[in-house]
Structure formats: C-alpha cells, structure tokens
Coordinates of C-alpha atoms in Angstrom, one line a residue:
X20 CA -64.5 -25.9 32.8
X21 CA -65.5 -26.5 29.2
X22 CA -65.4 -22.8 28.5
X23 CA -61.8 -22.6 29.8
X24 CA -60.8 -25.6 27.7
X25 CA -62.3 -24.0 24.5
X26 CA -60.5 -20.7 25.2
X27 CA -57.1 -22.4 25.8
X28 CA -57.6 -24.6 22.7
X29 CA -58.3 -21.6 20.5
X30 CA -55.2 -19.6 21.6
X31 CA -52.6 -21.3 19.3
X32 CA -54.8 -20.5 16.3
X33 CA -54.9 -16.9 17.5
X34 CA -51.1 -16.8 17.8
X35 CA -50.7 -18.1 14.3
X36 CA -52.8 -15.4 12.8
X37 CA -51.1 -12.6 15.0
X38 CA -48.1 -11.2 13.1
X39 CA -47.5 -8.0 15.1
X40 CA -43.9 -8.9 16.1
X41 CA -42.9 -10.2 12.7
X42 CA -41.0 -7.0 11.7
X43 CA -39.0 -7.1 14.9
X44 CA -38.0 -10.7 14.4
X45 CA -36.9 -10.1 10.8
X46 CA -35.0 -7.0 11.9
X47 CA -33.2 -9.0 14.6
X48 CA -32.2 -11.6 12.0
X49 CA -31.0 -9.1 9.4
X50 CA -29.1 -6.6 11.5
X51 CA -26.0 -8.7 12.1
X52 CA -25.7 -9.3 8.3
X53 CA -26.2 -5.6 7.6
X54 CA -23.6 -4.6 10.2
X55 CA -21.1 -7.1 8.8
X56 CA -21.7 -5.6 5.3
X57 CA -21.3 -2.1 6.5
X58 CA -18.0 -2.8 8.4
X59 CA -16.7 -4.9 5.5
X60 CA -17.4 -2.1 3.0
X61 CA -15.6 0.4 5.2
X62 CA -12.5 -1.8 5.7
X63 CA -12.4 -2.6 2.0
X64 CA -12.7 1.0 0.8
X65 CA -10.0 2.0 3.4
X66 CA -7.7 -0.7 2.1
X67 CA -8.2 0.4 -1.5
X68 CA -7.6 4.1 -0.6
X69 CA -4.4 3.2 1.2
X70 CA -3.2 1.0 -1.7
X71 CA -3.7 3.9 -4.1
X72 CA -1.8 6.2 -1.8
X73 CA 1.1 3.6 -1.7
X74 CA 1.2 3.8 -5.5
X75 CA 1.3 7.6 -5.5
X76 CA 4.0 7.6 -2.8
X77 CA 6.2 5.2 -4.9
X78 CA 5.9 7.4 -8.0
X79 CA 6.5 10.6 -6.0
X80 CA 9.8 9.2 -4.5
X81 CA 11.2 8.2 -7.9
X82 CA 9.9 11.4 -9.6
X83 CA 11.4 13.8 -7.0
X84 CA 14.7 12.0 -7.1
X85 CA 14.9 11.9 -10.9
X86 CA 14.5 15.7 -11.2
X87 CA 18.0 16.2 -9.7
X88 CA 21.5 15.8 -11.1
X89 CA 22.8 15.0 -7.6
X90 CA 21.1 14.5 -4.2
X91 CA 22.2 14.9 -0.6
X92 CA 21.1 13.0 2.5
X93 CA 19.0 16.1 3.4
X94 CA 17.2 16.1 0.1
X95 CA 16.5 12.3 0.3
X96 CA 15.1 12.8 3.8
X97 CA 12.8 15.6 2.5
X98 CA 11.7 13.3 -0.4
X99 CA 10.7 10.6 2.1
X100 CA 8.9 13.2 4.3
X101 CA 7.0 14.6 1.3
X102 CA 6.0 11.1 0.2
X103 CA 4.8 10.2 3.7
X104 CA 2.6 13.3 3.8
X105 CA 0.6 11.7 0.9
X106 CA -0.7 9.1 3.4
X107 CA -2.8 11.8 5.2
X108 CA -5.3 11.1 6.8
X109 CA -3.9 7.6 7.4
X110 CA -1.0 6.9 9.6
X111 CA 2.4 7.0 7.9
X112 CA 4.1 5.0 10.7
X113 CA 3.8 1.8 8.8
X114 CA 5.5 3.2 5.6
X115 CA 8.8 1.7 4.4
X116 CA 10.4 3.3 1.4
X117 CA 13.6 2.9 -0.5
X118 CA 15.2 4.8 -3.4
X119 CA 17.8 3.1 -5.5
X120 CA 19.7 4.1 -8.6
X121 CA 20.3 1.3 -11.1
X122 CA 22.8 1.1 -14.0
X123 CA 22.0 -1.2 -17.0
X124 CA 25.3 -3.0 -17.7
X125 CA 25.8 -2.9 -21.5
X126 CA 27.5 -6.3 -21.6
X127 CA 24.9 -8.3 -19.7
X128 CA 21.8 -5.9 -19.7
X129 CA 21.5 -6.6 -16.0
X130 CA 20.4 -3.7 -13.7
X131 CA 23.2 -3.1 -11.1
X132 CA 22.7 -1.1 -7.9
X133 CA 24.8 2.1 -7.8
X134 CA 23.4 3.5 -4.5
X135 CA 20.5 2.9 -2.3
X136 CA 18.8 4.9 0.5
X137 CA 15.8 4.0 2.7
X138 CA 14.5 1.3 5.0
X139 CA 15.4 -1.8 3.0
X140 CA 18.8 -1.0 1.4
X141 CA 20.3 -2.8 -1.6
X142 CA 24.1 -3.4 -1.7
X143 CA 26.1 -1.7 -4.3
X144 CA 26.6 -4.1 -7.3
X145 CA 23.5 -6.2 -6.5
X146 CA 21.5 -7.1 -9.5
X147 CA 17.8 -6.2 -9.5
X148 CA 15.4 -7.6 -12.1
X149 CA 13.7 -4.9 -14.2
X150 CA 11.2 -5.1 -17.0
X151 CA 12.7 -6.0 -20.4
X152 CA 11.6 -2.7 -22.0
X153 CA 13.7 -0.8 -19.5
X154 CA 17.0 -2.7 -20.2
X155 CA 18.7 -0.1 -22.4
X156 CA 22.4 -0.5 -22.3
X157 CA 24.4 2.1 -20.4
X158 CA 21.4 4.0 -19.0
X159 CA 20.3 4.7 -15.5
X160 CA 17.0 4.2 -13.6
X161 CA 15.7 5.5 -10.4
X162 CA 14.0 2.6 -8.7
X163 CA 11.6 3.3 -5.8
X164 CA 9.9 0.8 -3.5
X165 CA 7.2 1.4 -0.9
X166 CA 5.6 -1.0 1.5
X167 CA 2.8 -0.3 3.9
X168 CA 1.4 -2.7 6.5
X169 CA -2.4 -2.2 6.6
X170 CA -4.0 -3.2 9.9
X171 CA -7.8 -3.2 9.7
X172 CA -9.5 -1.8 12.7
X173 CA -12.1 -4.6 12.7
X174 CA -10.7 -7.8 11.3
X175 CA -12.1 -11.1 12.3
X176 CA -10.5 -12.9 9.3
X177 CA -7.1 -11.1 9.3
X178 CA -4.4 -11.2 12.0
X179 CA -4.3 -7.7 13.3
X180 CA -0.7 -8.1 14.4
X181 CA 0.7 -8.8 11.0
X182 CA -1.9 -7.1 8.8
X183 CA -1.8 -7.0 5.0
X184 CA 1.4 -5.7 3.3
X185 CA 0.5 -3.3 0.4
X186 CA 3.5 -2.5 -1.9
X187 CA 4.4 -1.0 -5.2
X188 CA 7.5 -0.2 -7.3
X189 CA 8.3 2.6 -9.8
X190 CA 11.0 3.2 -12.3
X191 CA 12.0 6.7 -13.6
X192 CA 14.8 7.9 -15.9
X193 CA 16.9 10.7 -14.6
X194 CA 15.8 14.0 -16.2
X195 CA 18.5 16.6 -15.5
X196 CA 21.5 14.4 -16.3
X197 CA 22.5 10.9 -17.4
X198 CA 22.5 9.8 -13.7
X199 CA 21.7 11.1 -10.2
X200 CA 24.9 11.4 -8.2
X201 CA 24.8 10.5 -4.5
X202 CA 26.1 11.9 -2.4
X203 CA 26.1 15.3 -4.1
X204 CA 29.5 17.0 -4.3
X205 CA 30.2 20.0 -2.1
X206 CA 29.1 23.4 -3.5
X207 CA 31.6 24.6 -6.0
X208 CA 33.2 21.2 -6.6
X209 CA 33.0 19.5 -10.0
X210 CA 30.4 16.9 -10.6
X211 CA 31.9 13.4 -10.5
X212 CA 31.2 11.2 -13.5
X213 CA 28.3 8.7 -13.4
X214 CA 29.5 5.5 -11.8
X215 CA 29.6 2.4 -14.0
X216 CA 30.0 -0.7 -11.9

C-alpha cells in the first residue's frame, strides 16, 4: 500500500515536468486570433480595392462625358456600362452612378444643374456646392458621382444588410466645346447654344 501511495504522490510532479502537449495547447489558443487576423486582412484589402475602383469609375464617367460636344441617351448608357466594367472582378450590381452638367452662374458663382442622368438625378436649376477653385463665372463642369455599397462576406461587426457605402465625386471641364449638350441634336441639325439657367 505504501508503494502505491508513493507512486500516486509522485504523479503530479511528473505531470509538471512533462511538456509534450504544450505546443498543441499554444496552437489551440493562437489559431482563433490568427484566423481573425487573416479574415480581417482579406476584408480590409477587398474594401480598399473596391474603394479605389469607385474612384476610377467616377473619373471615367466624367472623363468620357467631357470628351463630347453633345451626348445621347445611348452614349450615356455606354458610359455607365464602361464604368461598371471597371468593377471586375467585384460585383457591379451595387453601383449607383450619376452624371450632371453644372453651369457657374456669373452673378452668384453658384453651380446650377443643366441636366442630370443616372440613379440619383438632380433637378434642373438645383444648386450644387463645388470647390471654390472651380467657381469660374460662365463656365461648365461635368460632375460625376458614384456610390457602392460594400457588403463584406464575413462581418461580425458590420451589418451585412446595409454594408458600408463607398463614394466619390469628380469634376471635369468639357473638352470639345464650352458645354456638353444633352440630348444631342439629330444628325444634320445645328447644335443648340449652351444653356444658361
């Protein structure tokens, strides 16, 4: 009996000196943190990539529009399609884009909407705030806006239904004429003067 007691009493000391399962325990404690960092890095880099594509889309819309003296509905639809192609490989279903022409009123230096096309239209005559450096009396601006709702695939801290709205705006001066007329006149018809309202 005494021999059994001595063996049982010595076991706890043997367990303290035995560290054969230590690596497995440390791995089990660290793996959730490593997995969270991996998923977080993936979601963050995807969000940054999509945000950059939103900026490129915004500039593309205003750039394509400003290269025309007049635009038709078909051309504007093509501009939106071309800009949505920039989102590849990400989904373009969440993209909302608007192209608007602004005229800087010489008497007030306020930017007034001349025409607008896209998902969130501005009414003709509405005033849109533009940077002070762009307020040159009697000039026109092509103003583009793009919004994208980014819904992370794994988001324990973000509502997956509403997501995060990424947006950007861009201003471009018309390049082929003083303004971009919309809708474009029929082939052979004279170009109407730039609106000033």
